[in-house]
Every structure is written in C-alpha cells, then in structure tokens.
PDB file of C-alpha atoms in Angstrom:
ATOM      1  CA  MET F   1     141.616 126.673  84.825  1.00  0.00           C
ATOM      2  CA  LYS F   2     145.199 127.568  85.756  1.00  0.00           C
ATOM      3  CA  LYS F   3     144.889 131.018  84.186  1.00  0.00           C
ATOM      4  CA  PHE F   4     141.975 131.830  86.553  1.00  0.00           C
ATOM      5  CA  LEU F   5     143.744 130.574  89.688  1.00  0.00           C
ATOM      6  CA  PRO F   6     145.620 133.875  90.395  1.00  0.00           C
ATOM      7  CA  TRP F   7     142.331 135.793  89.991  1.00  0.00           C
ATOM      8  CA  ILE F   8     140.539 133.429  92.341  1.00  0.00           C
ATOM      9  CA  ILE F   9     143.316 133.762  94.936  1.00  0.00           C
ATOM     10  CA  LEU F  10     143.265 137.559  94.557  1.00  0.00           C
ATOM     11  CA  ALA F  11     139.456 137.605  94.938  1.00  0.00           C
ATOM     12  CA  VAL F  12     139.684 135.481  98.105  1.00  0.00           C
ATOM     13  CA  ILE F  13     142.356 137.799  99.557  1.00  0.00           C
ATOM     14  CA  VAL F  14     140.371 140.933  98.665  1.00  0.00           C
ATOM     15  CA  PHE F  15     137.185 139.441 100.132  1.00  0.00           C
ATOM     16  CA  GLY F  16     139.069 138.427 103.299  1.00  0.00           C
ATOM     17  CA  LEU F  17     140.528 141.934 103.733  1.00  0.00           C
ATOM     18  CA  TYR F  18     137.110 143.486 103.088  1.00  0.00           C
ATOM     19  CA  SER F  19     135.464 141.204 105.663  1.00  0.00           C
ATOM     20  CA  TRP F  20     138.168 141.952 108.240  1.00  0.00           C
ATOM     21  CA  GLY F  21     137.923 145.720 107.635  1.00  0.00           C
ATOM     22  CA  LYS F  22     134.150 145.692 107.775  1.00  0.00           C
ATOM     23  CA  GLY F  23     134.126 143.598 110.950  1.00  0.00           C
ATOM     24  CA  PHE F  24     136.714 145.823 112.621  1.00  0.00           C
ATOM     25  CA  ASN F  25     134.917 149.036 111.702  1.00  0.00           C
ATOM     26  CA  ASN F  26     131.452 147.864 112.727  1.00  0.00           C
ATOM     27  CA  THR F  27     132.682 146.526 116.069  1.00  0.00           C
ATOM     28  CA  ALA F  28     134.700 149.706 116.738  1.00  0.00           C
ATOM     29  CA  VAL F  29     131.681 151.881 115.935  1.00  0.00           C
ATOM     30  CA  GLU F  30     129.444 149.819 118.238  1.00  0.00           C
ATOM     31  CA  LEU F  31     131.955 149.905 121.103  1.00  0.00           C
ATOM     32  CA  ASN F  32     132.528 153.634 120.561  1.00  0.00           C
ATOM     33  CA  GLU F  33     128.777 154.228 120.835  1.00  0.00           C
ATOM     34  CA  ASN F  34     128.755 152.281 124.114  1.00  0.00           C
ATOM     35  CA  VAL F  35     131.505 154.587 125.382  1.00  0.00           C
ATOM     36  CA  GLY F  36     129.492 157.639 124.287  1.00  0.00           C
ATOM     37  CA  GLU F  37     126.410 156.346 126.070  1.00  0.00           C
ATOM     38  CA  ALA F  38     128.397 155.656 129.246  1.00  0.00           C
ATOM     39  CA  TRP F  39     129.904 159.161 129.099  1.00  0.00           C
ATOM     40  CA  GLY F  40     126.415 160.613 128.675  1.00  0.00           C
ATOM     41  CA  ASN F  41     125.381 158.817 131.865  1.00  0.00           C
ATOM     42  CA  VAL F  42     128.367 160.314 133.694  1.00  0.00           C
ATOM     43  CA  GLN F  43     127.410 163.799 132.525  1.00  0.00           C
ATOM     44  CA  THR F  44     123.759 163.236 133.456  1.00  0.00           C
ATOM     45  CA  SER F  45     124.795 162.273 136.981  1.00  0.00           C
ATOM     46  CA  TYR F  46     126.982 165.359 137.321  1.00  0.00           C
ATOM     47  CA  GLN F  47     124.167 167.532 135.933  1.00  0.00           C
ATOM     48  CA  ARG F  48     121.805 166.151 138.571  1.00  0.00           C
ATOM     49  CA  ARG F  49     124.345 167.037 141.249  1.00  0.00           C
ATOM     50  CA  ASN F  50     124.695 170.568 139.840  1.00  0.00           C
ATOM     51  CA  ASP F  51     120.922 171.011 139.882  1.00  0.00           C
ATOM     52  CA  LEU F  52     120.692 169.766 143.463  1.00  0.00           C
ATOM     53  CA  ILE F  53     123.515 172.052 144.568  1.00  0.00           C
ATOM     54  CA  GLY F  54     121.599 175.056 143.225  1.00  0.00           C
ATOM     55  CA  ASN F  55     118.595 174.052 145.331  1.00  0.00           C
ATOM     56  CA  LEU F  56     120.808 173.384 148.346  1.00  0.00           C
ATOM     57  CA  VAL F  57     122.474 176.792 148.078  1.00  0.00           C
ATOM     58  CA  ASN F  58     119.082 178.526 147.874  1.00  0.00           C
ATOM     59  CA  THR F  59     117.806 176.589 150.889  1.00  0.00           C
ATOM     60  CA  VAL F  60     120.912 177.471 152.897  1.00  0.00           C
ATOM     61  CA  LYS F  61     120.688 181.145 151.869  1.00  0.00           C
ATOM     62  CA  GLY F  62     117.097 181.343 153.011  1.00  0.00           C
ATOM     63  CA  ALA F  63     117.516 179.505 156.295  1.00  0.00           C
ATOM     64  CA  ALA F  64     120.692 180.930 157.790  1.00  0.00           C
ATOM     65  CA  ASP F  65     122.833 183.998 158.049  1.00  0.00           C
ATOM     66  CA  PHE F  66     125.481 181.980 156.324  1.00  0.00           C
ATOM     67  CA  GLU F  67     129.206 182.459 155.785  1.00  0.00           C
ATOM     68  CA  LYS F  68     129.324 184.352 152.525  1.00  0.00           C
ATOM     69  CA  ASN F  69     132.754 183.046 151.449  1.00  0.00           C
ATOM     70  CA  THR F  70     131.735 179.386 151.781  1.00  0.00           C
ATOM     71  CA  LEU F  71     128.562 179.921 149.789  1.00  0.00           C
ATOM     72  CA  GLU F  72     130.376 181.910 147.092  1.00  0.00           C
ATOM     73  CA  ALA F  73     133.027 179.159 146.811  1.00  0.00           C
ATOM     74  CA  VAL F  74     130.317 176.570 146.116  1.00  0.00           C
ATOM     75  CA  ILE F  75     128.606 178.806 143.555  1.00  0.00           C
ATOM     76  CA  LYS F  76     131.927 179.526 141.793  1.00  0.00           C
ATOM     77  CA  ALA F  77     132.980 175.849 141.796  1.00  0.00           C
ATOM     78  CA  ARG F  78     129.584 174.856 140.395  1.00  0.00           C
ATOM     79  CA  SER F  79     129.975 177.419 137.612  1.00  0.00           C
ATOM     80  CA  GLU F  80     133.470 176.126 136.758  1.00  0.00           C
ATOM     81  CA  ALA F  81     132.289 172.522 136.760  1.00  0.00           C
ATOM     82  CA  THR F  82     129.469 173.254 134.315  1.00  0.00           C
ATOM     83  CA  LYS F  83     131.816 175.095 131.913  1.00  0.00           C
ATOM     84  CA  THR F  84     133.962 172.016 131.301  1.00  0.00           C
ATOM     85  CA  THR F  85     132.460 169.947 128.495  1.00  0.00           C
ATOM     86  CA  ILE F  86     133.902 166.982 126.641  1.00  0.00           C
ATOM     87  CA  ASP F  87     133.066 165.444 123.279  1.00  0.00           C
ATOM     88  CA  PRO F  88     133.056 161.686 124.011  1.00  0.00           C
ATOM     89  CA  SER F  89     134.147 160.824 120.463  1.00  0.00           C
ATOM     90  CA  ASN F  90     137.375 162.870 120.807  1.00  0.00           C
ATOM     91  CA  ILE F  91     138.073 162.537 124.516  1.00  0.00           C
ATOM     92  CA  THR F  92     141.709 163.018 125.526  1.00  0.00           C
ATOM     93  CA  PRO F  93     143.466 162.362 128.835  1.00  0.00           C
ATOM     94  CA  GLU F  94     143.992 166.120 129.245  1.00  0.00           C
ATOM     95  CA  GLN F  95     140.288 166.885 128.751  1.00  0.00           C
ATOM     96  CA  LEU F  96     139.306 164.155 131.188  1.00  0.00           C
ATOM     97  CA  GLN F  97     141.804 165.471 133.754  1.00  0.00           C
ATOM     98  CA  GLN F  98     140.437 169.016 133.342  1.00  0.00           C
ATOM     99  CA  PHE F  99     136.878 167.725 133.783  1.00  0.00           C
ATOM    100  CA  ASN F 100     137.931 165.705 136.826  1.00  0.00           C
ATOM    101  CA  GLN F 101     139.655 168.741 138.388  1.00  0.00           C
ATOM    102  CA  ALA F 102     136.579 170.937 137.907  1.00  0.00           C
ATOM    103  CA  GLN F 103     134.306 168.303 139.445  1.00  0.00           C
ATOM    104  CA  GLY F 104     136.817 167.711 142.259  1.00  0.00           C
ATOM    105  CA  GLY F 105     136.811 171.437 143.057  1.00  0.00           C
ATOM    106  CA  LEU F 106     133.031 171.330 143.293  1.00  0.00           C
ATOM    107  CA  SER F 107     133.143 168.263 145.545  1.00  0.00           C
ATOM    108  CA  SER F 108     135.647 170.007 147.818  1.00  0.00           C
ATOM    109  CA  ALA F 109     133.594 173.215 148.036  1.00  0.00           C
ATOM    110  CA  LEU F 110     130.442 171.210 148.697  1.00  0.00           C
ATOM    111  CA  SER F 111     132.174 169.279 151.500  1.00  0.00           C
ATOM    112  CA  ARG F 112     133.230 172.568 153.130  1.00  0.00           C
ATOM    113  CA  LEU F 113     129.648 173.815 152.866  1.00  0.00           C
ATOM    114  CA  LEU F 114     128.244 170.698 154.521  1.00  0.00           C
ATOM    115  CA  VAL F 115     130.819 170.849 157.324  1.00  0.00           C
ATOM    116  CA  THR F 116     130.050 174.528 157.959  1.00  0.00           C
ATOM    117  CA  ILE F 117     126.328 173.744 158.153  1.00  0.00           C
ATOM    118  CA  GLU F 118     126.969 171.756 161.340  1.00  0.00           C
ATOM    119  CA  ARG F 119     126.988 175.123 163.183  1.00  0.00           C
ATOM    120  CA  TYR F 120     123.367 175.796 162.237  1.00  0.00           C
ATOM    121  CA  PRO F 121     120.996 173.465 164.139  1.00  0.00           C
ATOM    122  CA  GLU F 122     117.884 175.154 162.718  1.00  0.00           C
ATOM    123  CA  LEU F 123     119.123 174.425 159.195  1.00  0.00           C
ATOM    124  CA  LYS F 124     119.963 170.823 160.045  1.00  0.00           C
ATOM    125  CA  ALA F 125     116.370 170.388 161.228  1.00  0.00           C
ATOM    126  CA  ASN F 126     114.922 171.875 158.016  1.00  0.00           C
ATOM    127  CA  GLN F 127     113.134 169.041 156.153  1.00  0.00           C
ATOM    128  CA  ASN F 128     113.882 170.509 152.708  1.00  0.00           C
ATOM    129  CA  PHE F 129     117.557 170.710 153.564  1.00  0.00           C
ATOM    130  CA  LEU F 130     117.629 167.157 154.917  1.00  0.00           C
ATOM    131  CA  LYS F 131     115.917 165.857 151.785  1.00  0.00           C
ATOM    132  CA  LEU F 132     118.392 167.707 149.537  1.00  0.00           C
ATOM    133  CA  GLN F 133     121.308 166.367 151.576  1.00  0.00           C
ATOM    134  CA  ASP F 134     120.005 162.797 151.169  1.00  0.00           C
ATOM    135  CA  GLU F 135     119.521 163.316 147.442  1.00  0.00           C
ATOM    136  CA  LEU F 136     123.074 164.666 147.125  1.00  0.00           C
ATOM    137  CA  THR F 137     124.423 161.583 148.872  1.00  0.00           C
ATOM    138  CA  SER F 138     122.410 159.367 146.539  1.00  0.00           C
ATOM    139  CA  THR F 139     123.622 161.357 143.536  1.00  0.00           C
ATOM    140  CA  GLU F 140     127.264 160.998 144.596  1.00  0.00           C
ATOM    141  CA  ASN F 141     126.736 157.226 144.615  1.00  0.00           C
ATOM    142  CA  THR F 142     125.145 157.453 141.164  1.00  0.00           C
ATOM    143  CA  ILE F 143     128.143 159.457 139.903  1.00  0.00           C
ATOM    144  CA  GLN F 144     130.515 156.800 141.214  1.00  0.00           C
ATOM    145  CA  THR F 145     128.503 154.060 139.503  1.00  0.00           C
ATOM    146  CA  ALA F 146     128.396 156.013 136.225  1.00  0.00           C
ATOM    147  CA  ARG F 147     132.170 156.546 136.322  1.00  0.00           C
ATOM    148  CA  VAL F 148     132.767 152.825 136.918  1.00  0.00           C
ATOM    149  CA  ARG F 149     130.436 151.915 134.032  1.00  0.00           C
ATOM    150  CA  TYR F 150     132.227 154.411 131.795  1.00  0.00           C
ATOM    151  CA  ASN F 151     135.536 152.695 132.543  1.00  0.00           C
ATOM    152  CA  GLU F 152     133.882 149.321 131.894  1.00  0.00           C
ATOM    153  CA  ALA F 153     132.729 150.581 128.462  1.00  0.00           C
ATOM    154  CA  ILE F 154     136.222 151.892 127.658  1.00  0.00           C
ATOM    155  CA  LYS F 155     137.978 148.564 128.272  1.00  0.00           C
ATOM    156  CA  PRO F 156     136.467 146.497 125.401  1.00  0.00           C
ATOM    157  CA  TYR F 157     136.822 149.451 123.023  1.00  0.00           C
ATOM    158  CA  ASN F 158     140.505 149.977 123.885  1.00  0.00           C
ATOM    159  CA  ASN F 159     141.152 146.229 123.680  1.00  0.00           C
ATOM    160  CA  HIS F 160     139.558 146.137 120.238  1.00  0.00           C
ATOM    161  CA  VAL F 161     141.526 149.043 118.756  1.00  0.00           C
ATOM    162  CA  LYS F 162     144.880 148.173 120.379  1.00  0.00           C
ATOM    163  CA  LYS F 163     145.100 144.492 119.441  1.00  0.00           C
ATOM    164  CA  PHE F 164     147.050 143.418 116.404  1.00  0.00           C
ATOM    165  CA  PRO F 165     146.101 143.495 113.520  1.00  0.00           C
ATOM    166  CA  ASN F 166     143.196 145.814 114.427  1.00  0.00           C
ATOM    167  CA  MET F 167     145.608 148.547 115.470  1.00  0.00           C
ATOM    168  CA  LEU F 168     146.661 148.847 111.822  1.00  0.00           C
ATOM    169  CA  LEU F 169     143.156 149.872 110.802  1.00  0.00           C
ATOM    170  CA  ALA F 170     142.471 151.852 113.981  1.00  0.00           C
ATOM    171  CA  GLY F 171     145.088 154.437 113.045  1.00  0.00           C
ATOM    172  CA  LEU F 172     143.792 154.739 109.497  1.00  0.00           C
ATOM    173  CA  LEU F 173     140.147 155.079 110.542  1.00  0.00           C
ATOM    174  CA  ASN F 174     140.781 157.461 113.498  1.00  0.00           C
ATOM    175  CA  PHE F 175     139.752 155.036 116.222  1.00  0.00           C
ATOM    176  CA  ASP F 176     142.155 156.159 118.950  1.00  0.00           C
ATOM    177  CA  ASP F 177     142.182 154.591 122.391  1.00  0.00           C
ATOM    178  CA  LYS F 178     140.304 156.477 125.085  1.00  0.00           C
ATOM    179  CA  PRO F 179     141.425 157.458 128.607  1.00  0.00           C
ATOM    180  CA  TYR F 180     139.988 155.921 131.737  1.00  0.00           C
ATOM    181  CA  PHE F 181     138.418 157.949 134.520  1.00  0.00           C
ATOM    182  CA  ASP F 182     141.075 158.190 137.243  1.00  0.00           C
ATOM    183  CA  ALA F 183     140.696 159.121 140.871  1.00  0.00           C
ATOM    184  CA  GLU F 184     140.697 162.808 141.694  1.00  0.00           C
ATOM    185  CA  ALA F 185     144.073 164.341 142.517  1.00  0.00           C
ATOM    186  CA  GLY F 186     144.986 163.743 146.143  1.00  0.00           C
ATOM    187  CA  ALA F 187     142.561 160.843 146.577  1.00  0.00           C
ATOM    188  CA  GLU F 188     145.439 158.560 147.499  1.00  0.00           C
ATOM    189  CA  LYS F 189     146.179 160.574 150.662  1.00  0.00           C
ATOM    190  CA  PRO F 190     144.535 159.496 153.927  1.00  0.00           C
ATOM    191  CA  VAL F 191     141.706 161.695 155.151  1.00  0.00           C
ATOM    192  CA  ASP F 192     142.188 163.554 158.431  1.00  0.00           C
ATOM    193  CA  VAL F 193     139.158 163.082 160.612  1.00  0.00           C
ATOM    194  CA  GLU F 194     138.764 165.547 163.477  1.00  0.00           C
ATOM    195  CA  PHE F 195     135.978 165.672 166.018  1.00  0.00           C
ATOM    196  CA  ASP F 196     135.274 169.028 167.629  1.00  0.00           C
ATOM    197  CA  PHE F 197     133.450 168.390 170.899  1.00  0.00           C
ATOM    198  CA  ASN F 198     133.474 172.064 171.987  1.00  0.00           C
TER     199      ASN F 198
END
C-alpha cells in the first residue's frame, strides 16, 4: 500500500490542478462571452443612432435652406464614427478611447446641428423632424444604458482573471483584463448654458 501512496497523492494533485484549470477556463469563457454580448449591445445602440442621424440629416436638408457647414460636420462625424470598429475579444484601452472619441465627435456635431435648428421654426414644427428628435433622445438614453451594462459585464470578468491564483492561468490562456468605458474627454468640465432672447 505504501508504494502506491505517492501515485495516489500525485493523482489527487493532478486532478485538483485539472479541476482548477477547467473551472477557471470555463468561467473566463462565460464571462468573456457576457462582455462580448454587452459590447454588441453598445454597438447596436450606436448603429441605431447613426441610422437616425441619416434620416434627421435628410429631413433637415429637405425642410430648410440649412447651414451647409453644420450639416457637413454631422455627415463627416457620422462617417468617422462608423469607421471605428472594435473586436470585443481583443479590446484595448487605446481602441476604446479611439471609439469613444469618434462617438464624442458625432455627439458634438449633432448637438451643434440641433442648436442651429432653433432658427428654423418651420422645421421645428415638422412632425417627422420632431419624431426623429424624440427617437434620438431615446436612443441616447439607450446608449448610456448599454455603456453602463458593458461596464457591469467587465467587472466580474476582470475580477475573475485578476485574482490570485487565477491570474497565473489568465496570462497563459490569453485572458487579459478589459478596459472600462470612460466618460468622453472634457465631460468633467461644467457646461456653459446661454440663453439668447434676441
């Protein structure tokens, strides 16, 4: 019996390491899929906004002799925002920052467009325009929710791959931690609100 004891101990150790490795990998894969799904929801929300902006631009073009530069800025920003794509399995902080900057540029251009529209009462009364404006507002809320849910999906994944002893396997199996969605650059500055009563 004593001659089998080292083999039994070795078998228990090997089985324990196998169980730990299998458990780590399966949990990491599941959490990584949750992150991918959450990122897909973020992209879907941004895609909806891009689609709505195209309709909004066409409605504005048809209803007003509009400032060409403002309209072109929105079209260009929309084009830039749709060029930036990210693979959720290999997302890096730099890629996420680039994506965030492109979407922030679109948000800024869209805000300028909506402010400029205030000068066109016939456009503000257009039912199609009003409906598109409401849908854009709703979509912005959906984008915010999707970004929050993405960050919520990242947290358990990052916790899983960063904790000891899981971090030992994470490096070997290419399960790197993932970046969180941060606020857009300049979001920490207070917004200047001006009312023009003239």
